[in-house]
Coordinates of C-alpha atoms and ligand atoms in Angstrom, one line a residue:
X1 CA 16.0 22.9 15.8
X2 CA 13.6 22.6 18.8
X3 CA 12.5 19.5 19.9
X4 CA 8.9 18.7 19.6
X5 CA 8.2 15.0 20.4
X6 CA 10.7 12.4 22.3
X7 CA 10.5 8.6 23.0
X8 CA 12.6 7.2 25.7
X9 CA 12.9 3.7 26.1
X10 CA 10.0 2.2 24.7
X11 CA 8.6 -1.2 25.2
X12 CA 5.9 -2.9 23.7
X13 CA 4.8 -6.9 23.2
X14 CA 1.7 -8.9 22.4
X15 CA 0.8 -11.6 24.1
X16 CA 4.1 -11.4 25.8
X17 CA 6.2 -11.4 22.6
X18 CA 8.6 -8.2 22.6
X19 CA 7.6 -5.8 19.2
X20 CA 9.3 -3.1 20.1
X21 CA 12.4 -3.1 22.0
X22 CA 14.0 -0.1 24.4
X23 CA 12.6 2.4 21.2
X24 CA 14.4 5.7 21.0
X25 CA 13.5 8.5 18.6
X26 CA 13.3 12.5 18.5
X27 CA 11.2 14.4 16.3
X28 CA 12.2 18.3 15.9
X29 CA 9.9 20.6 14.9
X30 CA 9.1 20.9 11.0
X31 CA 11.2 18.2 10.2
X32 CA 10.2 15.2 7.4
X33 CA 11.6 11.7 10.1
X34 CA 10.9 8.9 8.2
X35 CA 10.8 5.6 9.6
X36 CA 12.3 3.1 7.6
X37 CA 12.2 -0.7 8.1
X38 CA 11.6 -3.8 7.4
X39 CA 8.2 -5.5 7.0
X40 CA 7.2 -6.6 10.5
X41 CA 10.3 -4.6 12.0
X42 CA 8.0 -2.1 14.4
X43 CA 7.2 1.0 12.3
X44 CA 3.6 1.1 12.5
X45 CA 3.6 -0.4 15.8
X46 CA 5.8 2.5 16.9
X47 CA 3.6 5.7 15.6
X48 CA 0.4 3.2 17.1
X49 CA 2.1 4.6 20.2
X50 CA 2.9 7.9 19.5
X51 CA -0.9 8.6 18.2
X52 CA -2.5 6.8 21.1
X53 CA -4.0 3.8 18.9
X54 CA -1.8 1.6 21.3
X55 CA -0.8 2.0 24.8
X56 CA 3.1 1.6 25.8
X57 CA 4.1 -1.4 28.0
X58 CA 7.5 0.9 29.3
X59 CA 9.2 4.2 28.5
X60 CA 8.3 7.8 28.7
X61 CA 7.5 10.1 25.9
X62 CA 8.1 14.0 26.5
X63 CA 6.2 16.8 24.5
X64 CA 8.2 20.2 23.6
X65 CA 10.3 19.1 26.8
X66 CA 7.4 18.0 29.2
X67 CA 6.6 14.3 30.3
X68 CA 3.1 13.4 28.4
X69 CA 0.9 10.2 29.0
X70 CA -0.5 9.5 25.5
X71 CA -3.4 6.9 26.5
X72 CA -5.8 7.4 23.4
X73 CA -6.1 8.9 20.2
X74 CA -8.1 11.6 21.7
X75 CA -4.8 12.9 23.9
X76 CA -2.7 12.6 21.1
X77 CA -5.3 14.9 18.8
X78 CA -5.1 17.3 21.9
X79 CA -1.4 18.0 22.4
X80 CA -1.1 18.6 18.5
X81 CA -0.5 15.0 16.9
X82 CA -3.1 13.9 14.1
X83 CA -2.9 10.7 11.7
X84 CA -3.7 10.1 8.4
X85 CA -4.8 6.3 8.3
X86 CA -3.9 4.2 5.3
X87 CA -7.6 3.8 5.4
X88 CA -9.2 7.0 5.3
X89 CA -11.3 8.5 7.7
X90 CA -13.5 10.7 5.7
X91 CA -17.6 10.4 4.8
X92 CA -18.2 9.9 1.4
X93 CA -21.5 11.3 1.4
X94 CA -20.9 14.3 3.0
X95 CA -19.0 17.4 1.8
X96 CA -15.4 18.4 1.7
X97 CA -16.2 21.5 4.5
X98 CA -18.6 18.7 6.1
X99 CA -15.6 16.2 6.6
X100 CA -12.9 19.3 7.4
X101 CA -15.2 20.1 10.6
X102 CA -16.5 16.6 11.2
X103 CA -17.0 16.7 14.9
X104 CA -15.4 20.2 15.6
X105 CA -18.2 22.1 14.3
X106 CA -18.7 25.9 14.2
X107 CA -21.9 26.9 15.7
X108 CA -23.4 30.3 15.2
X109 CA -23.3 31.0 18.8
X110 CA -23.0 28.9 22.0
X111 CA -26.3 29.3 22.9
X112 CA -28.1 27.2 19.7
X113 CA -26.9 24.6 18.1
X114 CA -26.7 26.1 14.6
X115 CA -23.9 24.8 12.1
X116 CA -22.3 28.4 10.6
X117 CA -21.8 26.7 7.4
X118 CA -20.4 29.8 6.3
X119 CA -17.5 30.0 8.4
X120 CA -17.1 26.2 8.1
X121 CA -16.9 26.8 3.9
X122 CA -14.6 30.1 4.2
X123 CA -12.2 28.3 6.8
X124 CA -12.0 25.2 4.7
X125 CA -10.9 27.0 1.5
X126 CA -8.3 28.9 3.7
X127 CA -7.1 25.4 4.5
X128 CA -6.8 24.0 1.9
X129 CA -5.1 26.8 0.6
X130 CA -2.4 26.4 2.7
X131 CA -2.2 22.7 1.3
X132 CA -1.7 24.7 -2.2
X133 CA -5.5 23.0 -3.3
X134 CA -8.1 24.4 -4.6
X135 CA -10.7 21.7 -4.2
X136 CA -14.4 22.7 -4.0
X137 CA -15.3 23.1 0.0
X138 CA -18.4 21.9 -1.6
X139 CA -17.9 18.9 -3.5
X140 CA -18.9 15.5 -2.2
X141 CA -16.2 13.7 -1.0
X142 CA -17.1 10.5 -2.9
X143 CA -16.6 12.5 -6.0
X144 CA -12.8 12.8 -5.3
X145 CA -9.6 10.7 -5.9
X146 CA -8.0 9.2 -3.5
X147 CA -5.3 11.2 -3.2
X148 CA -7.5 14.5 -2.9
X149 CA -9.8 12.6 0.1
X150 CA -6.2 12.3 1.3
X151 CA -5.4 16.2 1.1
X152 CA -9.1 16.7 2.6
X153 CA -7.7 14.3 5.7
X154 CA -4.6 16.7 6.0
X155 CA -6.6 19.9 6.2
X156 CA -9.0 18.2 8.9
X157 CA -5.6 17.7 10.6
X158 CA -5.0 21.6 10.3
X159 CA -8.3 22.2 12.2
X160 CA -7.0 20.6 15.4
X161 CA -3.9 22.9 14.8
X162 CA -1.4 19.7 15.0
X163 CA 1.9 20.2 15.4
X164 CA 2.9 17.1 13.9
X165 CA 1.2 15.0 11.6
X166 CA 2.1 11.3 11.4
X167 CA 1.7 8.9 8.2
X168 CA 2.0 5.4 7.5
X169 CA 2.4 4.5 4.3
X170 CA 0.0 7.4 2.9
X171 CA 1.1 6.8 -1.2
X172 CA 0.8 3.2 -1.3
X173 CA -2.8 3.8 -2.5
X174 CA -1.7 6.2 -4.6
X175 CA -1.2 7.2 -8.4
X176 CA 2.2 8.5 -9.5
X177 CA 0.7 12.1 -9.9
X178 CA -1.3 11.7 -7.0
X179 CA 1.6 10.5 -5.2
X180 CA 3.6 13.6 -6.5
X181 CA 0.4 15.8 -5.3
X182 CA 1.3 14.5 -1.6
X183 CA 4.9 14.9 -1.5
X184 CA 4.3 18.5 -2.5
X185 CA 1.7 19.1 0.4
X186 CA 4.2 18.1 2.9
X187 CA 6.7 19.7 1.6
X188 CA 4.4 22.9 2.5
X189 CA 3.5 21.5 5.7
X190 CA 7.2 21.3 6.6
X191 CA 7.6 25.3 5.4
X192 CA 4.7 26.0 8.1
X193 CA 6.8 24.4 10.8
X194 CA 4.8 21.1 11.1
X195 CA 6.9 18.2 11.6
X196 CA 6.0 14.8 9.8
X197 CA 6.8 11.1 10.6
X198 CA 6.3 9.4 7.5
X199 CA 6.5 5.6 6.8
X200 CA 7.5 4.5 3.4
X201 CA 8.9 1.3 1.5
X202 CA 9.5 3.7 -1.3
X203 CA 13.0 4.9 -0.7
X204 CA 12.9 7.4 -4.2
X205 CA 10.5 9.2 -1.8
X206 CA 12.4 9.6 1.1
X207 CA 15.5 10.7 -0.3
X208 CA 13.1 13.7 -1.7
X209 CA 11.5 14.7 1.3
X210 CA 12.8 13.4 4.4
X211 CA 15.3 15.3 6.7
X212 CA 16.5 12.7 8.9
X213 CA 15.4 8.4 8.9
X214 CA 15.3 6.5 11.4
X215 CA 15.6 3.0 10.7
X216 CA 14.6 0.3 12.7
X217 CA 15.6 -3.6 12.8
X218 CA 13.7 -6.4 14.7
X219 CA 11.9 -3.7 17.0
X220 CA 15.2 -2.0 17.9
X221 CA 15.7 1.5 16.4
X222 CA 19.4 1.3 14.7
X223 CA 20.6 4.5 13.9
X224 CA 19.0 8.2 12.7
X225 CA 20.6 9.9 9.7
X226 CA 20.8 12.8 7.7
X227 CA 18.9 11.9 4.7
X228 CA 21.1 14.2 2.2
X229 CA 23.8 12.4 3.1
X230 CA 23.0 9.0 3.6
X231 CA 23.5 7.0 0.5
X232 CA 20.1 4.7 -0.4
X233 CA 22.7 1.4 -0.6
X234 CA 23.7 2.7 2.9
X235 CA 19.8 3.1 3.8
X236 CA 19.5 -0.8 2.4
X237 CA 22.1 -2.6 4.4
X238 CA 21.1 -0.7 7.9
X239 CA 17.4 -1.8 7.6
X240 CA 18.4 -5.3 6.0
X241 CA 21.5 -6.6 7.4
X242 CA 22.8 -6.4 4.3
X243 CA 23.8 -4.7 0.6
X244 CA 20.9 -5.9 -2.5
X245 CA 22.8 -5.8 -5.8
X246 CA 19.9 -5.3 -8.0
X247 CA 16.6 -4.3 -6.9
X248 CA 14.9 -5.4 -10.3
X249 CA 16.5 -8.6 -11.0
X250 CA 15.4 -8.6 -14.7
X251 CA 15.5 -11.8 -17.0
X252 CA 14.8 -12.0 -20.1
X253 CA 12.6 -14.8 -22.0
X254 CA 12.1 -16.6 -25.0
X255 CA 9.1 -15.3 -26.1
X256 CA 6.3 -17.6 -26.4
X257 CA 2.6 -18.6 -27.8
X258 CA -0.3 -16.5 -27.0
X259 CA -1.3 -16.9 -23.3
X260 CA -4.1 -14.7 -22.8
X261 CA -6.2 -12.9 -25.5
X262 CA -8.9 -10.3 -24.7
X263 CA -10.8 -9.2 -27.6
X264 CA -13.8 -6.4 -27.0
X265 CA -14.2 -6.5 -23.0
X266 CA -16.9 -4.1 -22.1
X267 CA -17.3 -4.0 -18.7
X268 CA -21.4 -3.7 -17.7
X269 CA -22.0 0.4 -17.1
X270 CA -19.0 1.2 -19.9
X271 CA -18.8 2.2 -23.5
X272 CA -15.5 1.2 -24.1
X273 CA -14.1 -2.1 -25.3
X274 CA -10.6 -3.4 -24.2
X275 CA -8.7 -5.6 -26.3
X276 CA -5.2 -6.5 -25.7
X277 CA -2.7 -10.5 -25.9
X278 CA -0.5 -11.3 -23.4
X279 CA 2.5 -14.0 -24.1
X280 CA 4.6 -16.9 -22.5
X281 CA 7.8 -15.3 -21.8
X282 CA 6.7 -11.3 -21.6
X283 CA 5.7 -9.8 -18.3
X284 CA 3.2 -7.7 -19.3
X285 CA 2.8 -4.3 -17.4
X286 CA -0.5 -2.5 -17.2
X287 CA 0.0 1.5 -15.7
X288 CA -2.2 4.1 -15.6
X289 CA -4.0 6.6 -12.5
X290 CA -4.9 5.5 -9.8
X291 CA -9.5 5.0 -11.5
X292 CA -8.5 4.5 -15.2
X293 CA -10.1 1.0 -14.8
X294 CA -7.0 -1.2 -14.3
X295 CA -8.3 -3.0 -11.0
X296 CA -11.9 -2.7 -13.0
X297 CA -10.3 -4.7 -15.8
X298 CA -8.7 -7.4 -14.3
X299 CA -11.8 -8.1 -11.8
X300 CA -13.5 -8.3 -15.2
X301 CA -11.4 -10.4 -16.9
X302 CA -11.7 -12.9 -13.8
X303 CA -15.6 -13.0 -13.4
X304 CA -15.7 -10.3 -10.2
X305 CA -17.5 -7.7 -11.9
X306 CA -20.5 -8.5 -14.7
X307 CA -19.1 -8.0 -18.5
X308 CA -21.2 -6.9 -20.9
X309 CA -19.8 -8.1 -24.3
X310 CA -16.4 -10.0 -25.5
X311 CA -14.6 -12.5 -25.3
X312 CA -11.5 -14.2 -23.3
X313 CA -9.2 -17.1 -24.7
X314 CA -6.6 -18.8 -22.2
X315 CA -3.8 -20.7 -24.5
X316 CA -6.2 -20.0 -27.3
X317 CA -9.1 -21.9 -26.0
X318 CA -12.2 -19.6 -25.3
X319 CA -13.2 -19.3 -21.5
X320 CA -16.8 -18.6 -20.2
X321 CA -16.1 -16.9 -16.8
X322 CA -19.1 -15.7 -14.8
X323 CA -17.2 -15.9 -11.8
X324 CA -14.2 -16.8 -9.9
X325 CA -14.7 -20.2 -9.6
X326 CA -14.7 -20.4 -13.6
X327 CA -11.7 -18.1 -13.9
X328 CA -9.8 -20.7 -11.3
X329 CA -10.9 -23.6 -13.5
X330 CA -9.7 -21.8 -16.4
X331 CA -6.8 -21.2 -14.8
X332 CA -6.3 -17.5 -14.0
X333 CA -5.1 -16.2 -10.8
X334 CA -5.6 -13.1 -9.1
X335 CA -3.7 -11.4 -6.8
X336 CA -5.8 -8.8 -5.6
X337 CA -4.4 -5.6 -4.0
X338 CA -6.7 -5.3 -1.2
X339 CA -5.2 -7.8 1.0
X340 CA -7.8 -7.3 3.9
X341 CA -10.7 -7.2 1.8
X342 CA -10.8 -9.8 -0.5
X343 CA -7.4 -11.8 -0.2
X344 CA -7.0 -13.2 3.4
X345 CA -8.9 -14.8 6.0
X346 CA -7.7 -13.1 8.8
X347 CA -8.8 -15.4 11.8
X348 CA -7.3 -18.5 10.2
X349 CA -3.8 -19.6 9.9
X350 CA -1.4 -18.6 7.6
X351 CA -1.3 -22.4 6.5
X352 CA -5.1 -22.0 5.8
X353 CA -4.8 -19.2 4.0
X354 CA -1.6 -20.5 1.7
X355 CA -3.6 -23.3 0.7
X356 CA -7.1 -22.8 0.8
X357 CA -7.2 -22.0 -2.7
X358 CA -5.3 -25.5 -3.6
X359 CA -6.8 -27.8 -1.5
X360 CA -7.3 -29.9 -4.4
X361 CA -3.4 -29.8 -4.9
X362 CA -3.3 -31.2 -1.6
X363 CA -6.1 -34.0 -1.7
X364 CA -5.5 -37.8 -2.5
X365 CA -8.7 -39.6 -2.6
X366 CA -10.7 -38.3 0.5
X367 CA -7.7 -37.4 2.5
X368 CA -5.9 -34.2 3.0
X369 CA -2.3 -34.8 2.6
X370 CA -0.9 -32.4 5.6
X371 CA 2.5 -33.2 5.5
X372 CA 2.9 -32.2 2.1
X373 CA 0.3 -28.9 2.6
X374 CA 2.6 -28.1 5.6
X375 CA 5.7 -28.0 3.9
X376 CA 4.6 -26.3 1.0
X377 CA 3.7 -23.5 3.2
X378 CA 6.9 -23.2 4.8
X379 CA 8.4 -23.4 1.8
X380 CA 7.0 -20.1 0.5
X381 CA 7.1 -18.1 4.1
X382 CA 10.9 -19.2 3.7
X383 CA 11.3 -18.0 0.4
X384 CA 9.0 -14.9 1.2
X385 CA 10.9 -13.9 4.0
X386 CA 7.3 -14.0 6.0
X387 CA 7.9 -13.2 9.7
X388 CA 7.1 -14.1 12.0
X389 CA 7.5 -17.1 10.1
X390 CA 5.0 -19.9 11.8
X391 CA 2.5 -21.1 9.9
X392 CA 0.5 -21.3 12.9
X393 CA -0.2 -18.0 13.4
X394 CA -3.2 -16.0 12.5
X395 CA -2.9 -13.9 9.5
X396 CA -3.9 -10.3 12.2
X397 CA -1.4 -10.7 13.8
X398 CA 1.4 -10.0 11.2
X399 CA 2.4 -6.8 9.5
X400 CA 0.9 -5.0 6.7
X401 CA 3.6 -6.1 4.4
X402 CA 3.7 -9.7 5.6
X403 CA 0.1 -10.2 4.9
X404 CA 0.4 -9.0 1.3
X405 CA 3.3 -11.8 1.2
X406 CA 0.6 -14.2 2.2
X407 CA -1.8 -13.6 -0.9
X408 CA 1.0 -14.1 -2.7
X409 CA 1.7 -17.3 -1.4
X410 CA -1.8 -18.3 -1.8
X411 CA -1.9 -17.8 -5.4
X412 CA 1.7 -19.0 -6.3
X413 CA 0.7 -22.3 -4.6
X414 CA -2.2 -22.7 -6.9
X415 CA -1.4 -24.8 -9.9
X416 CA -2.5 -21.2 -12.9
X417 CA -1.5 -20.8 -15.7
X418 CA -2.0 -16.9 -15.8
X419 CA -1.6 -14.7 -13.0
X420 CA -3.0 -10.8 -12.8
X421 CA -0.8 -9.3 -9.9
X422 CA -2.9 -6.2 -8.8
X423 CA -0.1 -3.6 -6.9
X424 CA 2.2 -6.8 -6.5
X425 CA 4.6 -4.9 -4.0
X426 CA 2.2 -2.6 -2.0
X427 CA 3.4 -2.2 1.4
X428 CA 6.5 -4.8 1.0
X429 CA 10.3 -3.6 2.2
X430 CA 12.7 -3.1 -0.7
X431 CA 14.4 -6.4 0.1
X432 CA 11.7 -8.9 0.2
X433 CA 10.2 -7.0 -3.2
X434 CA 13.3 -8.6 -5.0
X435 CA 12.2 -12.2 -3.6
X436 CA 8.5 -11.6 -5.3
X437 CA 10.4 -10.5 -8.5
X438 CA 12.3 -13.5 -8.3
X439 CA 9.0 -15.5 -8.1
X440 CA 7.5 -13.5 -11.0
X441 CA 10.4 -14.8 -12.9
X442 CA 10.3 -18.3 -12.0
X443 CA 6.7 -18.4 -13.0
X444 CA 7.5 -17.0 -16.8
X445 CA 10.3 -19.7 -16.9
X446 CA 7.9 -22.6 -15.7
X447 CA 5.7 -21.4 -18.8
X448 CA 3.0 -19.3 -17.2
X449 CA 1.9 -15.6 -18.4
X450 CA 2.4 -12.9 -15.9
X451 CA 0.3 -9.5 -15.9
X452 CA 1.3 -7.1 -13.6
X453 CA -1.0 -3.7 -12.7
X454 CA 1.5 -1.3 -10.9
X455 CA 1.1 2.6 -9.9
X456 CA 4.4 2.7 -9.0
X457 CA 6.7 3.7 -12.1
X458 CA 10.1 2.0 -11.4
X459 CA 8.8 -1.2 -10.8
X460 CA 6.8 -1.4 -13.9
X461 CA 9.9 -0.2 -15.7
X462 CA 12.2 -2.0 -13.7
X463 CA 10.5 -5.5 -14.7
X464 CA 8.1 -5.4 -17.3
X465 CA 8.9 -6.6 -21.0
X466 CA 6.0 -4.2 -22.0
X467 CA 3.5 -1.9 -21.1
X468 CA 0.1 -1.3 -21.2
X469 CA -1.3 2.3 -20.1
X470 CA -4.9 2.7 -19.8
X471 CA -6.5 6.2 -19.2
X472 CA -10.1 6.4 -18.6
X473 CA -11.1 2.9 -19.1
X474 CA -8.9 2.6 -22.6
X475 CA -5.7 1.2 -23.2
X476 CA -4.2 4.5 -24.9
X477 CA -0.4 3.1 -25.2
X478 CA 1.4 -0.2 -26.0
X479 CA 5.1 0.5 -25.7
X480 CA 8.1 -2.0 -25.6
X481 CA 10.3 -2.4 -22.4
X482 CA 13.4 -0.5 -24.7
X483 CA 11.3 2.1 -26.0
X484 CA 9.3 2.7 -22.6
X485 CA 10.0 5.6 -20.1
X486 CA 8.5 7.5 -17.2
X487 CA 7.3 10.6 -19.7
X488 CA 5.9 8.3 -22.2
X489 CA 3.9 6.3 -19.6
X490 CA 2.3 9.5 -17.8
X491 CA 1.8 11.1 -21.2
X492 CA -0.4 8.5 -22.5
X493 CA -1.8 7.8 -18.8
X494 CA -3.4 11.5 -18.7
X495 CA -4.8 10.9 -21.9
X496 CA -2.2 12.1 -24.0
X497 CA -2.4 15.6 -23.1
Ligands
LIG1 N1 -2.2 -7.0 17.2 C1 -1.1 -7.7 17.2 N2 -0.9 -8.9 17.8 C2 0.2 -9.6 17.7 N3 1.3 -9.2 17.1 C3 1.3 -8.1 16.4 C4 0.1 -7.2 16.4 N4 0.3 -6.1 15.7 C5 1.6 -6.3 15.3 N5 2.2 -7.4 15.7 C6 3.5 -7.9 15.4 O1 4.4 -6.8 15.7 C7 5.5 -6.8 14.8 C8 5.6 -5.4 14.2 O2 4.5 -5.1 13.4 P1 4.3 -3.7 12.7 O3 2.9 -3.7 12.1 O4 4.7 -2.6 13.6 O5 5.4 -3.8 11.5 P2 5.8 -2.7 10.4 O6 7.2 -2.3 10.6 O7 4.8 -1.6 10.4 O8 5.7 -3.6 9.1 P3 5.1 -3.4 7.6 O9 6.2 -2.7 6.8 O10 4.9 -4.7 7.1 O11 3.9 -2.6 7.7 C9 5.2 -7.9 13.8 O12 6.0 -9.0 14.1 C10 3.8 -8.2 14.0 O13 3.5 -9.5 13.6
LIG2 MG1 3.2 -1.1 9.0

């Protein structure tokens, strides 16, 4: 092995708070290094570094053996190092070739400034070649998947001849298959001698592709290991301090009366009607790809997006939601997956955001009752394992992870009756996952009806009492936690074929 990319020593705070603490790391050419770590414990703080998004505070970084001063993205792209951004990069409107040679254009000579759309098509098919895709150079970008605009991102990283390519959390966004798709693409880049640093909370992932992990604790990097021979319980107690006996704490429930009853949903600009019951005491799972209406669904069911026809009956009493507000009042919750979007506030306090949503919770008379909003919200960052942990602190300032903890918290606090948990565990580290599960549970057990829309297989295995698939904006399967597995569940997500 030759080494391509070394930290020494790096340091780096905010607002003189330490993040990163005397970081050490290698990267060797054409290896997989996952980072593991975690939420909050310096991951994508650390590769902010390494691509130039951030500047170091101390420590030296060294490139194929020489001293390098990475001070923006734009030195990092020149010495070889691209990202892929958990949120993409690419045009929608424009082409696949377009976005590939997005401002590294082929001219037809230097003279005039013609675009040699040729070339730029002929070069984008060999690139994506490589990737083992055969997307259309020619197709709009908006008229992929995610996971293809994804592959489109790698090959623009191909263009700039990187050496290593560095990813934070790239299948979090992801469908199983499209998830799958991925793996295999950097399994190629790795056989062309490009090295990867990939983040992922998904260890089933790294065990498949990574060559060595790095894990890092409170900003400190702990130890690097051979992945083959590092046991995942091993992985666990190095990154949490200590050993987690079940990562799906399952319960089961008595079952109980009807919670939630859809009957002919048709979403405005669809011709298919969605009927389906959730119960007291059942988790009920909804999987399917990433676009076979899942998200679509629930933001109908809770007055987001216009419905065309049905109905919706909460503990058997028809509901009229036009919008959130009625589907509050009616008392559904929804835990959206696009924390930064549409869950936080991200200039306000945690505290803001944990009870914004339950401020009448909170109000006797005309007063406010802060003591008891206060200690409701450290209640839950306790519980959540939220760090840092002040309630003070503006929701920006935490980690990706931590902030998806938050929208929990804001949505646990309310006082539903029926909560739709859109990609529940995005982003969040293997051991605080088990606390949200634990939540889940407490929640059946207080009486309330739990939905849960995951992409990732294990999870909606690992806690559901039954699944849901929808394909193509149908529910195509209804199978019992006993009878379900993963081949059943993809079968009847493609459509059955
Ligand atoms: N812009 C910022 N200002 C202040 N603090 C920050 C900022 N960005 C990150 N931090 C803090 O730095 C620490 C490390 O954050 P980082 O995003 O690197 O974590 P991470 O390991 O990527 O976590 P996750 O798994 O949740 O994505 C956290 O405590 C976070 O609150
Ligand atoms: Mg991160």
């Amino acid at each position: 092995m030759a080494e391509l990319l070394r930290l020494k020593n790096i340091c780096k705070g905010f607002a003189g708070i330490p993040v990163l603490k005397n970081i050490d790391l290698d990267i060797q050419v054409g290896e997989v290094h996952v980072l593991l770590g975690e939420n909050g414990a310096g991951k994508s703080t650390m590769i902010k570094i390494m691509t130039g998004a951030y500047t170091k505070d101390e420590g030296e970084m060294f490139w194929e053996g020489k001293k390098v001063e990475i001070k923006n993205p734009s030195d990092a792209m020149n010495i070889g190092i691209a990202t892929i951004y958990q949120e993409l990069n690419v045009i929608p409107e424009l082409t696949v070739y377009e976005n590939i040679f997005l401002g590294r254009e082929l001219k037809q000579n230097s003279k005039f400034s013609f675009l040699n759309r040729k070339d730029m098509k002929k070069k984008a098919v060999q690139y994506l070649q490589r990737l083992g895709q055969d997307i259309s150079p020619d197709a709009k970008v908006s008229s992929l998947g995610i996971g293809q605009q994804q592959i489109v991102e790698i090959a623009k990283a191909l263009t700039i001849d990187a050496k290593l390519i560095v990813m934070d959390e790239p299948t979090s966004s992801l469908s199983a298959s499209e998830a799958e798709q991925l793996l295999e693409t950097i399994m190629e880049l790795r056989k062309q001698g490009i090295a990867i640093v990939y983040i992922s909370h998904r260890l089933e992932e790294l065990k498949r592709i990574g060559d060595r992990v790095t894990i890092l604790r409170d900003g400190k990097t702990i130890e690097t290991l051979p992945v083959k021979e590092t046991s995942t319980d091993k992985m666990i107690q190095l990154m949490v301090g200590r050993t987690l006996d079940d990562k799906y704490p399952k319960e089961i429930f008595q079952l109980g009366t009807e919670g939630l009853r859809v009957e002919n949903l048709r979403l405005k600009g669809s011709q298919k009607a969605i009927s389906f019951t959730a119960y007291q005491g059942q988790i009920l799972g909804i999987s399917g790809l990433v676009g076979a209406g899942r998200t679509e669904l629930a933001r109908g069911i809770f007055g987001v997006n216009p419905v065309e026809t049905g109905k919706v009956f909460v503990f058997g009493q028809e509901v009229n939601i036009k919008s959130p507000k009625d589907a509050i009042q009616a008392g559904l919750a929804f835990i959206t997956e696009d924390r930064k979007g549409e869950g936080l506030f991200l200039d306000q306090t945690l505290e803001f955001n944990m009870s914004i949503s339950s401020l009448k919770k909170f109000r006797k008379s005309l007063f406010l009752q802060r003591e008891q909003m206060k200690k409701s919200s450290e209640g839950y960052i306790r519980e959540l394992q939220v760090r840092p942990g002040d309630i003070h602190k503006h929701a920006r300032k935490l980690s990706g992870g931590n902030q998806q903890k938050i929208v929990i918290a804001k949505w646990l606090c309310t006082e539903a009756k029926v909560f739709i948990f859109d990609e529940p565990t995005r982003g969040i580290d293997v051991g605080a996952k088990v606390e949200v599960y634990r939540l889940i549970n407490s929640l059946v057990k207080n009486g309330c009806v739990v939905i849960i829309i995951s992409s990732e297989l294990p999870e909606i295995l690992g806690i559901c009492d039954r699944i849901l698939v929808m394909s193509e904006g149908e529910i195509t399967a209804d199978i019992m936690r006993e009878e379900a597995n993963q081949e059943k569940i993809m079968k009847a997500a493609t459509g059955g074929v």
